[in-house]
JSON list of C-alpha atoms in Angstrom, two decimals:
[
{"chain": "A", "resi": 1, "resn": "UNK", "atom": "CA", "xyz": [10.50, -11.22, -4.99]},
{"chain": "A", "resi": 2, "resn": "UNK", "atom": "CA", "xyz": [7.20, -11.23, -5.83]},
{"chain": "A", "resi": 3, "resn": "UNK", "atom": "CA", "xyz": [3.79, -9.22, -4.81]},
{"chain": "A", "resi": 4, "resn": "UNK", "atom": "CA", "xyz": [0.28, -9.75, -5.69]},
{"chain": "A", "resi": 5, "resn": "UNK", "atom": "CA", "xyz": [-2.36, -7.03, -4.89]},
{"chain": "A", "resi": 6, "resn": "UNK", "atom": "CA", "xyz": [-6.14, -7.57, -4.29]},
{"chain": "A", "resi": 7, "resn": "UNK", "atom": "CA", "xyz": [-8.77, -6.39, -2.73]},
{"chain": "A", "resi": 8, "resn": "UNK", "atom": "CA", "xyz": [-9.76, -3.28, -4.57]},
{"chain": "A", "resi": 9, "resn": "UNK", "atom": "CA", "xyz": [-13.27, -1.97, -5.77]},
{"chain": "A", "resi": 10, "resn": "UNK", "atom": "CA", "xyz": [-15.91, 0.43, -5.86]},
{"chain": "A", "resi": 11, "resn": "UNK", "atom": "CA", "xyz": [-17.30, 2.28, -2.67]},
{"chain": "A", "resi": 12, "resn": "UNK", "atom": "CA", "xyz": [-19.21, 5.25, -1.72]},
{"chain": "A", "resi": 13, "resn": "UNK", "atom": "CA", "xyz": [-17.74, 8.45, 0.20]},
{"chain": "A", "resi": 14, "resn": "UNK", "atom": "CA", "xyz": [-17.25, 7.42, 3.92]},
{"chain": "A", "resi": 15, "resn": "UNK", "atom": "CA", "xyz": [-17.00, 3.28, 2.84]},
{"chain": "A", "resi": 16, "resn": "UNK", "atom": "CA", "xyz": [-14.31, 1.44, 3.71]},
{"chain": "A", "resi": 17, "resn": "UNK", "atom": "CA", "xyz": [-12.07, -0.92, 1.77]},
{"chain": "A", "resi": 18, "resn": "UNK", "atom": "CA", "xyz": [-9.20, -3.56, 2.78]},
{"chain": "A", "resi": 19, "resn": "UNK", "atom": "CA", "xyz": [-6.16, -4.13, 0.46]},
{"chain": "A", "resi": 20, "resn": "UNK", "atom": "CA", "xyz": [-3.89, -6.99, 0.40]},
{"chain": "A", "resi": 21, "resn": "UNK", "atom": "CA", "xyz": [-0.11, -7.90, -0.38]},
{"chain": "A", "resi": 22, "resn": "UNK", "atom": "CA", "xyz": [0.88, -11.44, -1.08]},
{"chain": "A", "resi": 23, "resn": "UNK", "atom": "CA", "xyz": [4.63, -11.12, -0.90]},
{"chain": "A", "resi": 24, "resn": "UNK", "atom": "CA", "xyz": [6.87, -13.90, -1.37]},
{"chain": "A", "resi": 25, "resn": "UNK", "atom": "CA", "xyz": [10.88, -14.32, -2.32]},
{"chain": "A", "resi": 26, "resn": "UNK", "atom": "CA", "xyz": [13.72, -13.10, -0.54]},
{"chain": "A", "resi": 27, "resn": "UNK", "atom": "CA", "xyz": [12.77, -11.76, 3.02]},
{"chain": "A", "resi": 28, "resn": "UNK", "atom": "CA", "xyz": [16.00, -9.20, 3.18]},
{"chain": "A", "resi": 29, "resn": "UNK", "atom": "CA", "xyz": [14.78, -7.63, -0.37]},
{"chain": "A", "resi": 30, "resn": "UNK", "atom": "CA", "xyz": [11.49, -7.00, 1.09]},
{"chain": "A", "resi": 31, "resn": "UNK", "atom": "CA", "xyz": [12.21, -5.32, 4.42]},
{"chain": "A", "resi": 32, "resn": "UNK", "atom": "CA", "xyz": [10.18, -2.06, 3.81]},
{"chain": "A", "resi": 33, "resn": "UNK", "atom": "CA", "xyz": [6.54, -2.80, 1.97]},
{"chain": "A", "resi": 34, "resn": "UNK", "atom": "CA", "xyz": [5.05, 0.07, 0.88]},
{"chain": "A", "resi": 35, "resn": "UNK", "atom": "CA", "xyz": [1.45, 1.30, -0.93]},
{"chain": "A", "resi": 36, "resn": "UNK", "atom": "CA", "xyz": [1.68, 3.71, -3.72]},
{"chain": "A", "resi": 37, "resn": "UNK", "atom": "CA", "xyz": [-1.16, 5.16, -6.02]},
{"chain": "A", "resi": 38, "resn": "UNK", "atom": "CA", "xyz": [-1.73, 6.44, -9.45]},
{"chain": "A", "resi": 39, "resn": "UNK", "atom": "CA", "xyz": [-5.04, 8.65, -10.25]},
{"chain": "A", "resi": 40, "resn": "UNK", "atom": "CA", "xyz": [-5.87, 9.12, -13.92]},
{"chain": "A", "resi": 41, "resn": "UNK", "atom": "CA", "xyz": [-3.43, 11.61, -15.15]},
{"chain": "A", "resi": 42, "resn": "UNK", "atom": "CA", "xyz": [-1.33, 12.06, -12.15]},
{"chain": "A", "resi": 43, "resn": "UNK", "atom": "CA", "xyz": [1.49, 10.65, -10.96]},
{"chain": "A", "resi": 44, "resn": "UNK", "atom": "CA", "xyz": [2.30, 7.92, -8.71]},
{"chain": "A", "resi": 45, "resn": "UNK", "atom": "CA", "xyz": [2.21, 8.76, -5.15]},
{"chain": "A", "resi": 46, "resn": "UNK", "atom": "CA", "xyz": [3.34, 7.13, -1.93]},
{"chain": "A", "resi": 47, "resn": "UNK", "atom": "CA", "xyz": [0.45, 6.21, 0.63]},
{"chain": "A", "resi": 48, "resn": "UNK", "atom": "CA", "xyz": [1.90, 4.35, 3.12]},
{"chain": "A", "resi": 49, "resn": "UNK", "atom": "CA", "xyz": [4.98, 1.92, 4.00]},
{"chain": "A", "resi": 50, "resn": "UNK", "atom": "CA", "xyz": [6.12, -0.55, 6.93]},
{"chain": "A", "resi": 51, "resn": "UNK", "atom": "CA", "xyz": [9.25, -1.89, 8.26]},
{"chain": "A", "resi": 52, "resn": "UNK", "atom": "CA", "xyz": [9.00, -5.64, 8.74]},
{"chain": "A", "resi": 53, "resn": "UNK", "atom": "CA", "xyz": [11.52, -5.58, 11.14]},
{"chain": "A", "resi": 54, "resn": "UNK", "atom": "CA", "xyz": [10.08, -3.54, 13.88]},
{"chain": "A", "resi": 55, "resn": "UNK", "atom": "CA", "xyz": [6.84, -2.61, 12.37]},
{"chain": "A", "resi": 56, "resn": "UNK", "atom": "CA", "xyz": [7.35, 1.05, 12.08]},
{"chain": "A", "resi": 57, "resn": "UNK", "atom": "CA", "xyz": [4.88, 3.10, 10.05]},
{"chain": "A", "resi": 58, "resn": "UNK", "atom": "CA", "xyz": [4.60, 5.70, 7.66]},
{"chain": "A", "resi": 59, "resn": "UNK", "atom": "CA", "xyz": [2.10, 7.33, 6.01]},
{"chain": "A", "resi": 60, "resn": "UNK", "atom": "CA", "xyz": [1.67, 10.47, 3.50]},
{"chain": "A", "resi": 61, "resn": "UNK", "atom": "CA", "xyz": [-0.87, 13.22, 5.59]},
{"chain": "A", "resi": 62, "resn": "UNK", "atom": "CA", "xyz": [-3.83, 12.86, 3.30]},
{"chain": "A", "resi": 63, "resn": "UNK", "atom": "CA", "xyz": [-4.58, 9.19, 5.07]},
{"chain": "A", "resi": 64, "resn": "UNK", "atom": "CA", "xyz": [-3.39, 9.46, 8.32]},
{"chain": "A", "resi": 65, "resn": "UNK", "atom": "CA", "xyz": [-6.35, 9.06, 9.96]},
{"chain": "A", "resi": 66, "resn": "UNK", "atom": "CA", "xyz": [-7.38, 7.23, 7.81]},
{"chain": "A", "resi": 67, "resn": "UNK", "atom": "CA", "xyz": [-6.04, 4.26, 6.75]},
{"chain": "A", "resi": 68, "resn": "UNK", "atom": "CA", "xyz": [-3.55, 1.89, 8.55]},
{"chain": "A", "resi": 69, "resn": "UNK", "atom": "CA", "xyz": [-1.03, -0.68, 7.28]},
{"chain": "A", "resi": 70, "resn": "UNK", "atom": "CA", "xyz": [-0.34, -3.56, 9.30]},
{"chain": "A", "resi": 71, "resn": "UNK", "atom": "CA", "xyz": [1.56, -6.72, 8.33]},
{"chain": "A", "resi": 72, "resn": "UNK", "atom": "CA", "xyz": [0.71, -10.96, 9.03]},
{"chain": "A", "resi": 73, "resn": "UNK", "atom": "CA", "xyz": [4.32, -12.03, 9.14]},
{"chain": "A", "resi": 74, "resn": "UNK", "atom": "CA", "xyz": [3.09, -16.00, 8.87]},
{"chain": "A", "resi": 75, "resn": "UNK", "atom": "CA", "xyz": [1.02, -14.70, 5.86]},
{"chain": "A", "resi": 76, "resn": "UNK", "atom": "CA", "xyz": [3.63, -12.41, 4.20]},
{"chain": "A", "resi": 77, "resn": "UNK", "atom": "CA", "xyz": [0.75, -10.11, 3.95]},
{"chain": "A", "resi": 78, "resn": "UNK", "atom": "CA", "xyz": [0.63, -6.83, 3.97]},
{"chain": "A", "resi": 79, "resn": "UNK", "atom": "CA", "xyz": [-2.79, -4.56, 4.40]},
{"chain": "A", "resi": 80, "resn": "UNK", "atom": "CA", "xyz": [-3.75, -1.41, 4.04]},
{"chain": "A", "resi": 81, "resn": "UNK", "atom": "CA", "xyz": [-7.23, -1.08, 5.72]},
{"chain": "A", "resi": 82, "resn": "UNK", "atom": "CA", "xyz": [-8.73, 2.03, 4.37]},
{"chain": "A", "resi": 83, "resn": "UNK", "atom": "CA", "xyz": [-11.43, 3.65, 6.05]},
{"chain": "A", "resi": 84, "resn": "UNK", "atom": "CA", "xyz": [-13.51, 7.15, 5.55]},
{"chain": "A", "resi": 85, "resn": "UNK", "atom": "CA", "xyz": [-12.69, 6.77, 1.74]},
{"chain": "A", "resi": 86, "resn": "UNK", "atom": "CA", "xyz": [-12.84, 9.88, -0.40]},
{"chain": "A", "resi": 87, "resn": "UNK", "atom": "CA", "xyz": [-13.67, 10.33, -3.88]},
{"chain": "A", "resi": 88, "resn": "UNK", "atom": "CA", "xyz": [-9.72, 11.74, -4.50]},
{"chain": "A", "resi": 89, "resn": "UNK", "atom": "CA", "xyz": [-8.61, 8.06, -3.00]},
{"chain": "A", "resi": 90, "resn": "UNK", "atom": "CA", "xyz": [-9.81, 6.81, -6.43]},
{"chain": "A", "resi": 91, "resn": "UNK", "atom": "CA", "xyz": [-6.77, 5.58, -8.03]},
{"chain": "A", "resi": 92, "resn": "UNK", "atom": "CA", "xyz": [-4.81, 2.36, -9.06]},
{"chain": "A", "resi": 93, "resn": "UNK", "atom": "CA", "xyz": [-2.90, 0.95, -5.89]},
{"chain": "A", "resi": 94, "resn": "UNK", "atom": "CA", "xyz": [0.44, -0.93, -5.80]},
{"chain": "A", "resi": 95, "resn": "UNK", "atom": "CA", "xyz": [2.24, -2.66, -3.10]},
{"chain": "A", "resi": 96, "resn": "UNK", "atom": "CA", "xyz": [5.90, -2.76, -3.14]},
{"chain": "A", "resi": 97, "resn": "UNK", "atom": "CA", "xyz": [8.86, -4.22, -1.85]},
{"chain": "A", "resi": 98, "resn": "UNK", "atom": "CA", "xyz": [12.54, -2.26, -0.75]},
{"chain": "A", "resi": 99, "resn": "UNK", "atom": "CA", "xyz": [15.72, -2.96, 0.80]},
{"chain": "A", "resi": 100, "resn": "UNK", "atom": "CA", "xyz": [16.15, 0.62, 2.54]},
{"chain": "A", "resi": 101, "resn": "UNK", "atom": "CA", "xyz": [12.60, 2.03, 1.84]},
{"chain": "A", "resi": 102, "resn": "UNK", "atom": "CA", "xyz": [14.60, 4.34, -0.78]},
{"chain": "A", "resi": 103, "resn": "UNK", "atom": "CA", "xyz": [14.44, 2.40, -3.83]},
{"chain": "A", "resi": 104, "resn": "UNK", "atom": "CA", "xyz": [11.21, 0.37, -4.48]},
{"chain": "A", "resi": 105, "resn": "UNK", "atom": "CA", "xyz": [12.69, -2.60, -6.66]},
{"chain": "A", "resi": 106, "resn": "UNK", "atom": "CA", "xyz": [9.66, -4.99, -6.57]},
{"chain": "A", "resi": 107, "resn": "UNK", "atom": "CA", "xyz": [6.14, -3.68, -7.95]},
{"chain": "A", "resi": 108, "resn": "UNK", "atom": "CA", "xyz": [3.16, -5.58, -7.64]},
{"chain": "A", "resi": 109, "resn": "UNK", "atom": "CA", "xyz": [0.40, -5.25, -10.40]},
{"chain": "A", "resi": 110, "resn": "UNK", "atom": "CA", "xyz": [-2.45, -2.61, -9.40]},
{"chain": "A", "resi": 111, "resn": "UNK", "atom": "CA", "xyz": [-5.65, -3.09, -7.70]},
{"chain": "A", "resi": 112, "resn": "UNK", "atom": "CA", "xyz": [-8.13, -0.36, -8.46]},
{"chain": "A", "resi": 113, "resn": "UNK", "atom": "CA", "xyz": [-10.16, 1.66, -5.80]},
{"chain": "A", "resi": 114, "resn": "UNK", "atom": "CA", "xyz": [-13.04, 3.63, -6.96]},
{"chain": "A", "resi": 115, "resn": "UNK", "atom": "CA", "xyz": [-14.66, 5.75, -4.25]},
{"chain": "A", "resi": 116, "resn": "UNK", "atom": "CA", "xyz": [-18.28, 7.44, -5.57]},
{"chain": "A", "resi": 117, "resn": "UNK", "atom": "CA", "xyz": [-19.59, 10.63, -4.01]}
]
């Protein structure tokens, strides 16, 4: 399985950015893609995940509102359109790929978002 982030870069508060996952590799090991991010010197957080099969969504409650995940099935591409953007959105931001949405076995590299006040 593999997954290839893009789409990051630098915005003011209140601009909007779209991110994108190229995933490829075996569909049944990616059934849950999910965003995570990393801000300079904290941890890794989740952001936001959804089911392939059914297209359920989740999101942590600092976007929701905010930004939406969707998925182009005849891309196997997942996006997380991020709107109202906030100077504590500025982090690194990784798609990944699980079975159960449990365990996150398949990292893409980072894209960074950098949102200026």
């Amino acid at each position: 399985v593999q997954l290839q982030a893009s789409g990051g870069g630098s915005v003011q508060a209140g601009g909007s950015l779209r991110l994108s996952c190229a995933t490829s590799g075996r569909t049944s090991s990616r059934n849950f893609i999910g965003w995570f991010r990393q801000a300079p010197g904290k941890e890794r957080e989740f952001v936001a995940r959804i089911n392939r099969i059914g297209g359920l969504t989740r999101y942590t409650d600092s976007v929701k509102g905010r930004f939406t995940i969707s998925i182009n099935e005849a891309k196997n591409t997942v996006y997380l359109q991020m709107n109202n953007l906030k100077p504590e959105d500025t982090a690194l931001y990784y798609c990944a790929a699980s079975v159960d949405s449990n365990t996150y076995n398949y990292w893409g590299q980072g894209t960074l978002v950098t949102v200026s006040s």
